[in-house]
Coordinates of C-alpha atoms in Angstrom, one line a residue:
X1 CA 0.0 0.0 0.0
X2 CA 1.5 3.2 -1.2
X3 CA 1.5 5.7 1.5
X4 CA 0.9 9.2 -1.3
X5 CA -1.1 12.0 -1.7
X6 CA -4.9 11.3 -0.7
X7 CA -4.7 7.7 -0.5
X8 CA -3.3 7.1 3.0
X9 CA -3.8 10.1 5.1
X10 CA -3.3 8.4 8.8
X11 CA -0.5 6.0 8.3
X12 CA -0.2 4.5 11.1
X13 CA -3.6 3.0 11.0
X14 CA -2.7 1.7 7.5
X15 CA 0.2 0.5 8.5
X16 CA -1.0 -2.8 9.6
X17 CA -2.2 -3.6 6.1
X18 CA 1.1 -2.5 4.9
X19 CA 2.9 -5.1 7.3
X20 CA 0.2 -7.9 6.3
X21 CA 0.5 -7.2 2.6
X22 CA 4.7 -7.2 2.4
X23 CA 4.9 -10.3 4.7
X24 CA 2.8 -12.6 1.8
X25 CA 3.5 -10.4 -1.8
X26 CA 6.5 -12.2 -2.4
X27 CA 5.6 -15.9 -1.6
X28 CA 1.6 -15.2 -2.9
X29 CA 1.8 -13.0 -6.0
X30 CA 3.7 -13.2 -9.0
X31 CA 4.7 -10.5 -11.1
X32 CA 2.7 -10.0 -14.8
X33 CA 4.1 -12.7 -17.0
X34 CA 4.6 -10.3 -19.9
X35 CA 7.9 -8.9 -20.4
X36 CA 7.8 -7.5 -23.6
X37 CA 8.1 -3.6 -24.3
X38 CA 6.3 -1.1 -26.4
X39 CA 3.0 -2.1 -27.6
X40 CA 1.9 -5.7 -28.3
X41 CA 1.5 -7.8 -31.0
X42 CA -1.9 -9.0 -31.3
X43 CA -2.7 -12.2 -33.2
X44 CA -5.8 -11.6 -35.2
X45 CA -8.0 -14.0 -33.1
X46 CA -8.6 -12.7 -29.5
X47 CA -10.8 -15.0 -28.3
X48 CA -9.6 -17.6 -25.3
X49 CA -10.7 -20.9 -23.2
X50 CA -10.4 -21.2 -19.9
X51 CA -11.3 -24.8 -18.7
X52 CA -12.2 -24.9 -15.4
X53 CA -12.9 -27.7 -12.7
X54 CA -16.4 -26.8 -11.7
X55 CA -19.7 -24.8 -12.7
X56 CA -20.2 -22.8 -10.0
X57 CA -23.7 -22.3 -8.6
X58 CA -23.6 -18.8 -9.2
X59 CA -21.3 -15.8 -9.6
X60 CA -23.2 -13.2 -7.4
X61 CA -20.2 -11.8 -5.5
X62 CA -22.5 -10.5 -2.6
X63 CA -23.8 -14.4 -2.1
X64 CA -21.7 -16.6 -3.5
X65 CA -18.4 -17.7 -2.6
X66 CA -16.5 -20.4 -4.6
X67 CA -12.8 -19.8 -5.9
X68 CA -14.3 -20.7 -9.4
X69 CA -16.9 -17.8 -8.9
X70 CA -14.1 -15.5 -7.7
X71 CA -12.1 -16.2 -11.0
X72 CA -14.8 -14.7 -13.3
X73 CA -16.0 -11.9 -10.9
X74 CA -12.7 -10.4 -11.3
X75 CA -13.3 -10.2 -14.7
X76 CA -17.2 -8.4 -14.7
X77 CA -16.4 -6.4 -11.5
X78 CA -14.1 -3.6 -10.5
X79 CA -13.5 -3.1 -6.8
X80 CA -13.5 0.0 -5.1
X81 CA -9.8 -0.1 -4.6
X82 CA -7.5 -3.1 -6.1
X83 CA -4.5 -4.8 -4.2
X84 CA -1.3 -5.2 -6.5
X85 CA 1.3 -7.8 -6.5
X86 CA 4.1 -5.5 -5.1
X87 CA 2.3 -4.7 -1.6
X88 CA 0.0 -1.7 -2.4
X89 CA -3.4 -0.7 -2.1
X90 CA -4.6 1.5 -5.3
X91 CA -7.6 3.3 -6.8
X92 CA -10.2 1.3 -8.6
X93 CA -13.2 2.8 -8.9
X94 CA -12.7 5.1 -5.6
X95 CA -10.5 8.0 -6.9
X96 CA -8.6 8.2 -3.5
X97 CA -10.2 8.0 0.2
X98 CA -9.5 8.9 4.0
X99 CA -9.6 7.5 7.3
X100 CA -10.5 8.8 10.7
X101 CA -8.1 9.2 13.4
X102 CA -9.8 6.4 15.2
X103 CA -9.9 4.3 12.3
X104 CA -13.4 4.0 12.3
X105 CA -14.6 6.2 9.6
X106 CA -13.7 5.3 5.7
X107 CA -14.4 8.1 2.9
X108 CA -14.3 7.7 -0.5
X109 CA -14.4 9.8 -3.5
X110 CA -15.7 7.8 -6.3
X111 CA -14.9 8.2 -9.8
X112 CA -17.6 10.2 -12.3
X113 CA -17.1 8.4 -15.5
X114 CA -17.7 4.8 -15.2
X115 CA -21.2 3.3 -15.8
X116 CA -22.3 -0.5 -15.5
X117 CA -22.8 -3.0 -18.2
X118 CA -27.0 -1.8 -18.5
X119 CA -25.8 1.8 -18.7
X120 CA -27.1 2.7 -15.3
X121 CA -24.2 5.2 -13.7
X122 CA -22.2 4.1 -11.4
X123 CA -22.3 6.7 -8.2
X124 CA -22.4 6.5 -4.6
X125 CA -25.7 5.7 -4.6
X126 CA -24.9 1.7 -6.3
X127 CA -22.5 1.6 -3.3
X128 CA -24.2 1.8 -0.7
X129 CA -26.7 -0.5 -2.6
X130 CA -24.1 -3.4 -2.7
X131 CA -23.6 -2.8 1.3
X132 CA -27.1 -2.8 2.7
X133 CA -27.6 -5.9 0.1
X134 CA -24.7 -7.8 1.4
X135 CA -26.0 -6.8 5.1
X136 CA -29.6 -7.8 3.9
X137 CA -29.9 -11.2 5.5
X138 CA -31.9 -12.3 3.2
X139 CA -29.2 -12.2 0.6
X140 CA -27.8 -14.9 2.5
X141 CA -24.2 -13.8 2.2
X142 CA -21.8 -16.7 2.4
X143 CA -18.4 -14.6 2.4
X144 CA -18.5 -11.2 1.3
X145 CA -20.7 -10.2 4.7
X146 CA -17.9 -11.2 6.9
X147 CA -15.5 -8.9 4.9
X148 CA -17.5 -5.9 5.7
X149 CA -16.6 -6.3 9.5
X150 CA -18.0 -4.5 12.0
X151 CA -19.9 -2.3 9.9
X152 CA -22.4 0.4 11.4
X153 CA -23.6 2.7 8.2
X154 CA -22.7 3.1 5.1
X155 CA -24.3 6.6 3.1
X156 CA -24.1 8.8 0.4
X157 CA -22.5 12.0 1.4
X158 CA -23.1 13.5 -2.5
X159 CA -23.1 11.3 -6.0
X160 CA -19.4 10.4 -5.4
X161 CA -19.1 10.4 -1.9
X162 CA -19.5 7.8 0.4
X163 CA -18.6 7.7 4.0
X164 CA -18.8 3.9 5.9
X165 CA -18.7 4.0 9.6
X166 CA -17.4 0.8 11.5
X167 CA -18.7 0.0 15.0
X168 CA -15.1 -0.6 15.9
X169 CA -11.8 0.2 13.8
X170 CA -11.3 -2.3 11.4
X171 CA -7.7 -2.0 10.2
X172 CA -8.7 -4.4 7.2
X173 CA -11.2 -2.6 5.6
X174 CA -8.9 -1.7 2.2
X175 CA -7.7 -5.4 2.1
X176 CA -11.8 -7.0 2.3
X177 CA -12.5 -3.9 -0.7
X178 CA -10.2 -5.3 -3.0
X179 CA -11.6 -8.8 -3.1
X180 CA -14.1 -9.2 -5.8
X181 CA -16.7 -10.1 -3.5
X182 CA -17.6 -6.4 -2.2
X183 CA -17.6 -4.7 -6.0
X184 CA -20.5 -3.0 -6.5
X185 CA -23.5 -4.0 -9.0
X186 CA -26.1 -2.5 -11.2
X187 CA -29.0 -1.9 -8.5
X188 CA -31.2 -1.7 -11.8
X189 CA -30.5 -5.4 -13.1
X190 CA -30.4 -6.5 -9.4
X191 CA -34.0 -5.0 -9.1
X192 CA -35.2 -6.3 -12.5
X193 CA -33.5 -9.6 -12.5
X194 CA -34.4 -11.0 -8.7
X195 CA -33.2 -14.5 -7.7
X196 CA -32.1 -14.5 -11.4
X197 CA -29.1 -11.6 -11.1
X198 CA -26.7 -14.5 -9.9
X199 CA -26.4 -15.9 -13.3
X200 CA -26.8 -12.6 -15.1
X201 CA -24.6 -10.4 -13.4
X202 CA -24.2 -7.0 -14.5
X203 CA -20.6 -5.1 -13.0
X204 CA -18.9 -2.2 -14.4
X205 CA -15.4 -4.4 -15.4
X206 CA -14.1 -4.8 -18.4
X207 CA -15.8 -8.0 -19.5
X208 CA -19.7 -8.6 -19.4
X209 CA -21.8 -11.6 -19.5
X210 CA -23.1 -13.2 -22.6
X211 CA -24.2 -16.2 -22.3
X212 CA -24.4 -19.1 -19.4
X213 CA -24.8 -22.4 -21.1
X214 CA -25.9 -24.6 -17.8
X215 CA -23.1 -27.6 -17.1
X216 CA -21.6 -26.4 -20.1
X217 CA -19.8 -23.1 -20.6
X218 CA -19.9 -19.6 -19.8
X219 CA -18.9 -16.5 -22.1
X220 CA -17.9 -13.1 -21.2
X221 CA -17.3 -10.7 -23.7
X222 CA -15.4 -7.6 -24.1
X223 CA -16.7 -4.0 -22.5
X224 CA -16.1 -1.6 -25.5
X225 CA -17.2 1.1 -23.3
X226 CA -14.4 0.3 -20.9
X227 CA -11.9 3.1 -20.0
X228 CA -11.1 3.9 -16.6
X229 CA -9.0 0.7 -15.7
X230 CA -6.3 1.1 -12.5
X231 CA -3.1 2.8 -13.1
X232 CA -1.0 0.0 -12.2
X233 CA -2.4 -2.3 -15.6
X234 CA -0.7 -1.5 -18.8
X235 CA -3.4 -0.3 -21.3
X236 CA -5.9 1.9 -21.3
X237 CA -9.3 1.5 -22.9
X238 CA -11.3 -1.8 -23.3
X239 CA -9.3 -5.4 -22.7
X240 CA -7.5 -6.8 -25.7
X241 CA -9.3 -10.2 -25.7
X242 CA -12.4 -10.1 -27.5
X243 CA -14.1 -13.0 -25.5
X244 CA -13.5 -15.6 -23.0
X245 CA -15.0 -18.9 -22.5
X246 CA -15.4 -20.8 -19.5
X247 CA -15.3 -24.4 -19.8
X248 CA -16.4 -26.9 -16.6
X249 CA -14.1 -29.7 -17.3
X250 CA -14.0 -31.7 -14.1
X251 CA -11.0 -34.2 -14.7
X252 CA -7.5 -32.4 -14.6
X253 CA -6.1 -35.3 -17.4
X254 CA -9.0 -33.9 -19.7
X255 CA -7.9 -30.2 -18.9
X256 CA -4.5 -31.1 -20.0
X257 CA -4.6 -32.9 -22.6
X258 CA -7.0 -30.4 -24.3
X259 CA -4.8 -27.5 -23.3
X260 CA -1.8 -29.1 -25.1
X261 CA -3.8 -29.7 -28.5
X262 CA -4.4 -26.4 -28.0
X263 CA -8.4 -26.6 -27.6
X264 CA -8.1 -24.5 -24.5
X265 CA -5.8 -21.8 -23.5
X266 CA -6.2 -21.8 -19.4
X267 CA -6.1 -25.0 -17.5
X268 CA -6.7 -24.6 -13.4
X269 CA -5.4 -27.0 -10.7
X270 CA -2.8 -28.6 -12.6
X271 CA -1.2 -32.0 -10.5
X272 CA 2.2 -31.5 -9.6
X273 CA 2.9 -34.6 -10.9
X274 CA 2.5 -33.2 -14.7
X275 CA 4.8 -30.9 -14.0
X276 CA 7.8 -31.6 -15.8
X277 CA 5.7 -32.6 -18.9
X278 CA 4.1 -29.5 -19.1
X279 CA 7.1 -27.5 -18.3
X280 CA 9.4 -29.4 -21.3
X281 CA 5.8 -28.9 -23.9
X282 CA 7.1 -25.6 -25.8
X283 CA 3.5 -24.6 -26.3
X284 CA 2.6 -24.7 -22.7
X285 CA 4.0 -22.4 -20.0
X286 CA 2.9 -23.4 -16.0
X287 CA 2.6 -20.9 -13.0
X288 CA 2.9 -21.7 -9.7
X289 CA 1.8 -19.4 -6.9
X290 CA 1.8 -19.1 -3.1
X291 CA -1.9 -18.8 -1.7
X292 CA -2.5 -16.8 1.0
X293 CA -4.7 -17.4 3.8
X294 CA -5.7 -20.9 5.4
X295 CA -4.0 -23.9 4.3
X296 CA -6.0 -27.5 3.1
X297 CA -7.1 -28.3 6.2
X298 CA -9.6 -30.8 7.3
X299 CA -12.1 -29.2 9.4
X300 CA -13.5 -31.1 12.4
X301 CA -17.1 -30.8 13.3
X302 CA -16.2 -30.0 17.2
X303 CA -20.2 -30.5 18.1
X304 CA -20.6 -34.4 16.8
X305 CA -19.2 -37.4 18.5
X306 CA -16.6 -39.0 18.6
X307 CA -14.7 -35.5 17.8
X308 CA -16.6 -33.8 20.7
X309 CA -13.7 -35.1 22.5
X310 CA -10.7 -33.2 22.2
X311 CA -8.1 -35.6 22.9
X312 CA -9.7 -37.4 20.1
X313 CA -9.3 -34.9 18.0
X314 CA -5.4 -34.6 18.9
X315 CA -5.5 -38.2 18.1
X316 CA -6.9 -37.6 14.8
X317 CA -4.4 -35.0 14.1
X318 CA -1.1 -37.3 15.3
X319 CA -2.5 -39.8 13.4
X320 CA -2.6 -37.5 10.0
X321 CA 0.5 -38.6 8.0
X322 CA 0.9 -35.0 5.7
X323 CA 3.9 -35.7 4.2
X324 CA 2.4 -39.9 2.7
X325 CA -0.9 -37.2 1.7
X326 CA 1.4 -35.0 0.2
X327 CA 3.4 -36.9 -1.7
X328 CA 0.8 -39.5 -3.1
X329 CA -1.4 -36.3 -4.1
X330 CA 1.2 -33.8 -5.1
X331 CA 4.5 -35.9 -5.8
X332 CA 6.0 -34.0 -3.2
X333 CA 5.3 -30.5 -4.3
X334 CA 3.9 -29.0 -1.3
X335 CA 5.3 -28.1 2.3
X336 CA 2.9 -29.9 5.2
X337 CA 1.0 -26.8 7.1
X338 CA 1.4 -27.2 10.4
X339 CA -0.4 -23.8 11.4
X340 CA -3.9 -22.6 11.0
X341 CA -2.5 -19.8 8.4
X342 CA -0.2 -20.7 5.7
X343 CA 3.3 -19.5 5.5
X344 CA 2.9 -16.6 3.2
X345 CA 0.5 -15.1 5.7
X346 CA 1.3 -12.0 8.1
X347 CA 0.7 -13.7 11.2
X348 CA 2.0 -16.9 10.8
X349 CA 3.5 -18.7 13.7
X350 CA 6.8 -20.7 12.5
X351 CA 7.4 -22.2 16.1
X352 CA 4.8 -24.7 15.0
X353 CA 6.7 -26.1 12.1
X354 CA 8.9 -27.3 15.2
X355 CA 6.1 -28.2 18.1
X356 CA 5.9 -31.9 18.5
X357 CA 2.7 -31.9 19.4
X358 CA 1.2 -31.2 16.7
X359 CA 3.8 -33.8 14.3
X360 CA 3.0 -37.5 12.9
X361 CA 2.9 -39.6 16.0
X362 CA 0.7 -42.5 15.2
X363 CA 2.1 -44.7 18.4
X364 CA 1.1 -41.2 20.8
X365 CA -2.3 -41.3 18.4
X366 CA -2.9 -44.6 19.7
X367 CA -2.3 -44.1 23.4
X368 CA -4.5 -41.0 23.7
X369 CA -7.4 -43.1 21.7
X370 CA -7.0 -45.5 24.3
X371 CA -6.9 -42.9 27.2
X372 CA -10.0 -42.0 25.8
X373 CA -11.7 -45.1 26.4
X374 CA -11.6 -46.5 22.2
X375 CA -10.2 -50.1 22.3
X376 CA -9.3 -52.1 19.2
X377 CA -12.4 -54.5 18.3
X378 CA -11.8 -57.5 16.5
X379 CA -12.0 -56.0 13.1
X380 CA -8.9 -53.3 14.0
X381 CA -11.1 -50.7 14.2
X382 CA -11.9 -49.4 17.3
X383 CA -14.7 -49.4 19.7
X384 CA -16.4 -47.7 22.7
X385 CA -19.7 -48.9 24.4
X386 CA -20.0 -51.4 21.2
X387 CA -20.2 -48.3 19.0
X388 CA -16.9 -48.2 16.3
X389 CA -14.9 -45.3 16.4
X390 CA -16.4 -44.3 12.7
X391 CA -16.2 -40.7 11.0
X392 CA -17.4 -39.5 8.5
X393 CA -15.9 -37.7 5.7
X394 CA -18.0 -34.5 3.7
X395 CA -16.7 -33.0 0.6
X396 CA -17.4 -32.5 -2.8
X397 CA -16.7 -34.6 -6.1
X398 CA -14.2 -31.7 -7.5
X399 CA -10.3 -31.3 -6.5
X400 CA -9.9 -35.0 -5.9
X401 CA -11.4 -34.6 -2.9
X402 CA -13.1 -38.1 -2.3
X403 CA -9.6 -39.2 -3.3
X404 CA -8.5 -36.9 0.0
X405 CA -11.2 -38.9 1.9
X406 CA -9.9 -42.2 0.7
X407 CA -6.4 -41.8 1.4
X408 CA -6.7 -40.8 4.8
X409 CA -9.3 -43.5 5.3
X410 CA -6.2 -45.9 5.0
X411 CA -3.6 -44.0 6.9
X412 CA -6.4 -43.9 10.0
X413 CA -7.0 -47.5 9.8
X414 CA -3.5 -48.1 11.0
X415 CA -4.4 -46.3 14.6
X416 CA -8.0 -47.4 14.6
X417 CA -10.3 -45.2 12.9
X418 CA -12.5 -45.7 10.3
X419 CA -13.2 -43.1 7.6
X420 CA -17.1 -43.1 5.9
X421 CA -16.2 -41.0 2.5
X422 CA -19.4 -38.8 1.7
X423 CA -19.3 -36.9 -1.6
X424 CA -22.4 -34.5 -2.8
X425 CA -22.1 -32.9 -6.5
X426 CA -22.4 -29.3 -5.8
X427 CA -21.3 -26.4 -3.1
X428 CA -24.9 -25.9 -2.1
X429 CA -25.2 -29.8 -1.1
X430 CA -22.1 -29.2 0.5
X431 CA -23.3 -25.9 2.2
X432 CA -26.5 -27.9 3.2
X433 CA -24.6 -30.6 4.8
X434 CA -22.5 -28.7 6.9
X435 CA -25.6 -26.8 8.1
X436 CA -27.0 -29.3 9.0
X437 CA -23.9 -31.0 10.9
X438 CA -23.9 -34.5 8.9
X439 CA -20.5 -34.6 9.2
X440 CA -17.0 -34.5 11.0
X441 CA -14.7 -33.8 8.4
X442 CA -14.8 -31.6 5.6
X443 CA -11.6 -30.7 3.6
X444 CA -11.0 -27.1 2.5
X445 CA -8.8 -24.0 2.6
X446 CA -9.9 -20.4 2.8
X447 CA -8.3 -17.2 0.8
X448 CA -7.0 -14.4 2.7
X449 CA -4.4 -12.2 2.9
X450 CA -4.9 -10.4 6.0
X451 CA -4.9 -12.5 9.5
X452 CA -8.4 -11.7 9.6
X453 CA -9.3 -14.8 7.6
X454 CA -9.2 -16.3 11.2
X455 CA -12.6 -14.7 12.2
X456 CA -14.4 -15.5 9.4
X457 CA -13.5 -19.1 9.8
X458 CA -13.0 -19.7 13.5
X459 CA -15.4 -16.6 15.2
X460 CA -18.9 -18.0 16.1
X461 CA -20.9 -15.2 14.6
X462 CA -20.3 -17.4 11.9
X463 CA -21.2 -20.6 13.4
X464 CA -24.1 -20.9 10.1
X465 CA -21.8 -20.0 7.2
X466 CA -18.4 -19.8 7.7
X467 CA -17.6 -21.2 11.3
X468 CA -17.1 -25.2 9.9
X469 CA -16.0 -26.5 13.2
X470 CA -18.5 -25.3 14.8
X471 CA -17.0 -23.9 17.9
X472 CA -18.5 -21.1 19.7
X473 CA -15.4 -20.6 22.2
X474 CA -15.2 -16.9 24.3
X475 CA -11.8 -16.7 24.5
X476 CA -11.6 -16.7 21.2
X477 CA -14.1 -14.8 20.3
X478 CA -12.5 -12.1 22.2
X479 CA -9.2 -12.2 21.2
X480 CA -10.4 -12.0 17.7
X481 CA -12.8 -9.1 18.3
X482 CA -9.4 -7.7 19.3
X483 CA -7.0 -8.1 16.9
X484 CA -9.6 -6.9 14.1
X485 CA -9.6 -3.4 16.2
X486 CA -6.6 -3.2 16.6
X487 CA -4.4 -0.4 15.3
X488 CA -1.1 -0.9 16.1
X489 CA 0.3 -3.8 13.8
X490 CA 2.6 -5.3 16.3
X491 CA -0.3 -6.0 18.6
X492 CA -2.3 -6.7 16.3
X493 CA 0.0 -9.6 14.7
X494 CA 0.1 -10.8 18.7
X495 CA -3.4 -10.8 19.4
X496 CA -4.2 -13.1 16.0
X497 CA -1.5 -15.4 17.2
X498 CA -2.5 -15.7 20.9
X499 CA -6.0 -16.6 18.7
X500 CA -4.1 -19.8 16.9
X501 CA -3.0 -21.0 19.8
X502 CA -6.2 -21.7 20.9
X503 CA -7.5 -23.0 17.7
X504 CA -4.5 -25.4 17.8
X505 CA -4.8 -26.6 21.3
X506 CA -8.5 -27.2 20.3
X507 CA -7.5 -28.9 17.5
X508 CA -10.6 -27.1 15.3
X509 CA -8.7 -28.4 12.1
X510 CA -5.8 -30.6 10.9
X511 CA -3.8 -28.6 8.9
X512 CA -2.2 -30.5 6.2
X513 CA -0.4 -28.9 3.3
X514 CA 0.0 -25.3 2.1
X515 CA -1.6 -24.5 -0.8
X516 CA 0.5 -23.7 -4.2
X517 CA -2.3 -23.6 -7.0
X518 CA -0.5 -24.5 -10.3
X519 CA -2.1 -22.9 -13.8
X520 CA -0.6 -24.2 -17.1
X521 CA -1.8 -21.6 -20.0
X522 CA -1.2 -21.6 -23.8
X523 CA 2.6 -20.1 -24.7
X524 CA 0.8 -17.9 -27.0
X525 CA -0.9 -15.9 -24.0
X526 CA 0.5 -12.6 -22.3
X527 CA 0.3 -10.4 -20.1
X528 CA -1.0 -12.4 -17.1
X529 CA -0.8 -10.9 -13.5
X530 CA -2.4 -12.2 -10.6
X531 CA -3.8 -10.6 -7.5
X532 CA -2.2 -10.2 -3.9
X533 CA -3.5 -13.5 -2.7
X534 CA -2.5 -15.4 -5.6
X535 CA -5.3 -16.6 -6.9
X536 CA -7.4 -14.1 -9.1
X537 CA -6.2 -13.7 -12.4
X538 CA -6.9 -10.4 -14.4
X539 CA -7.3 -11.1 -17.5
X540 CA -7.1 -6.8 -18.8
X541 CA -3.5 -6.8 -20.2
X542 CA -4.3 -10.3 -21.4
X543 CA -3.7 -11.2 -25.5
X544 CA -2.7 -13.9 -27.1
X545 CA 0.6 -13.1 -29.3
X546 CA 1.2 -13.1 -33.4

């Protein structure tokens, strides 16, 4: 975050998301991939494929949530302010803004040329909108309410002024704004289009919907009117590409192979194991970030037996063999997380890489299973009261996930737990099993780049959306409600790892590898630059070469 002009009048209140955005930009964010100068030579088709792994239910930023959703937001949407790859916060479509003294009042000055995709005008007014309809519970919000914090109000000062007031300072207000998930939208087509906006979203970016092709495909295609794109991106005026096309391919050896035939130019969630394939295939070029946030971890449902019991839980998580999980799944790529944040995250706490209570122990697994009163029954698996120490395993079809399921179904069996693998097709079957508590494991990670991330997944205000272990501890709660006040950065660091420590003493999650998402894209494609968190793609300076 560049400290200039109207940007960043109180510094020090900024500087905490100056700390928390140096600490990951390196390890999460990877510079644009084109290095050519002067201006570029276009081949005469601009037209790309991206292949993805999953349709996602919808791509309402204010209600949905799924990375796949996130990927084409970025590309319809423009934030109110955008977070670069070399550690700053920069005007999107506020101009500049200001902060209070006490950190509790944000104003922005919006800009005065930039209209949505329906032609309605983009002014204060559409902000607010997007607020009070995130706040709305009967949006139903999944993530992008818990990145508007403690909010109080948020009004219209004039038609480019708007002026949100926190209940508390929230140091980590400019980090939530440049996700995707709080851009505004057109409160026309929200008004006109109902339940139906989700799949017909209408943004100000530099891309627009054209079509949504159910379990097929979905097409943006280029904003001609486009013209007040961030500084920091290399053009101005509309994108290069003409169109993109999103493919739902759900097996990764399908995604490849199609990629290096050249029938698609994007391929997500490549396996490490392809790597040096890909990497000696002339026409293919691979990227590998470092993901901010929380790492794959499998959360533990903390309200349903047998992982009620915390020792069992601690059991469960001696008994987790990362590396054999890494290495089967990723050939090694990965480094085994070992902390409730990943290492590229401000906040991180390295003394766990070292705490033997929280490494593979399988025999100390076993004793504190049979401290717990679970004895081996005839079958190896174990038993208590005549009931076998069974768990079941949520998740869905996509990422290999059932594979996840299956792989730590055998490494268990060796201590004496049994694994039931559970799969459902979809995030809303997934969302409606966790609600509903049919479960004690579910595998996952969560983007962030600020600590914060914590209290959307661990604080029990969230015990309904986020909150997947379904905890509801005080101390927590409270050290949480702290550290997203606070201020100074030093304290603030402190306060979210006095928070981990509980989280790992309570054993809320097994943390199990830090995540390193892997893209393999078309040679012919330039000008690729990701997001702080390593994760959203901007596809802008994007154009495939002559």
């Amino acid at each position: 975050m560049a400290l200039t002009r109207s940007y960043s009048v109180i510094a020090r209140l900024l500087l905490t998301a100056l700390i928390v955005t140096t600490a990951c930009t390196q390890a999460t964010t990877p510079a644009s991939s084109s290095a050519s100068s002067g201006p570029p030579q276009l081949a005469a088709k601009q037209d790309i494929t991206w292949a993805l792994d999953f349709e996602p239910s919808g791509i309402d930023p204010h209600i949905n949530q799924a990375v796949n959703a996130g990927r084409m937001i970025t590309q319809i949407l423009d934030p109110l302010v955008y977070g670069t790859g070399d550690g700053k916060f920069v005007p999107g479509l506020a101009e500049s803004w200001d902060i209070s003294a006490d950190g509790k009042t944000y104003t922005f000055k919006l800009r005065k040329d930039v209209k949505f995709h329906d032609g309605t005008p983009f002014n204060a007014a559409a902000v607010v909108f997007s607020f009070e309809r995130i706040r709305n519970p009967a949006t139903k919000s999944q993530l992008a309410i818990s990145l508007l914090g403690p909010i109080d109000t948020a009004t219209a000062v004039d038609d480019s002024t708007v002026k949100v007031v926190f209940k508390t300072a929230y140091p980590a207000f400019l980090d939530s704004l440049s996700y995707p998930w709080l851009a505004p939208v057109s409160p026309t087509a929200v008004a006109k289009l109902g339940a139906d906006f989700s799949r017909n979203i209408v943004g100000t970016g530099p891309f627009k919907l054209k079509e949504w092709v159910a379990k097929d495909h979905i097409t943006f295609e280029r904003n001609a009117d486009y013209n007040w794109g961030p500084a920091f991106f290399k053009h101005k005026g509309p994108a290069y590409l003409q169109s993109i096309t999103y493919k739902f391919v759900p097996e990764w050896t399908t995604r490849s192979a199609t990629l290096e035939t050249g029938e698609i130019d994007i391929a997500t969630d490549a396996l490490a194991i392809d790597l040096p394939r890909l990497k000696a295939n002339p026409q293919v070029k691979t990227i590998t970030t470092q993901q901010a946030g929380v790492p794959q971890s499998y959360f533990i449902n903390t309200q349903k037996a047998p992982l009620d019991d915390v020792n069992v839980r601690l059991a469960l998580l001696e008994a987790t063999d990362k590396q054999t999980i890494i290495n089967t799944m990723h050939a090694g790529a990965y480094q085994p997380a070992f902390s409730t944040l990943s290492r590229s995250t401000a906040g991180y706490d390295k003394s766990y890489e070292t705490n033997t209570k929280f490494a593979y122990n399988k025999d100390n697994a076993k004793k504190l299973l049979d401290a717990a009163g679970w004895i081996p029954g005839p079958t190896g698996i174990r038993q208590k009261n005549g009931q076998p120490l069974q768990l079941t395993w949520l998740s869905q079809t996509i990422n290999r996930d059932p594979q996840q399921g299956e792989l730590l179904q055998g490494i268990l069996k060796d201590v004496g737990i049994d694994i039931k693998v559970t799969t459902v097709p979809n995030f809303p079957n997934l969302s409606a099993g966790i609600a509903a508590g049919n479960y004690n494991l579910v595998p996952s990670w969560w983007l962030g780049s600020d600590p914060s991330v914590l209290t959307a997944t661990y604080h029990s205000k969230y015990l309904t959306t986020n909150n997947w272990s379904k905890a509801a501890i005080p101390a927590l709660d409270k050290l949480l409600d702290q550290a997203d006040a606070e201020p100074d950065s030093a304290k603030r660091i402190s306060l979210y790892q006095d928070a981990q420590k509980i989280i790992e003493d309570q054993v809320l999650a097994v943390p199990v590898w830090d995540i390193g998402p892997i893209m393999a894209v078309r040679a012919s494609l330039d000008g690729l630059t990701f997001d702080r968190r390593g994760v959203y793609l901007w596809l802008y300076d994007v154009y495939v070469k002559k």
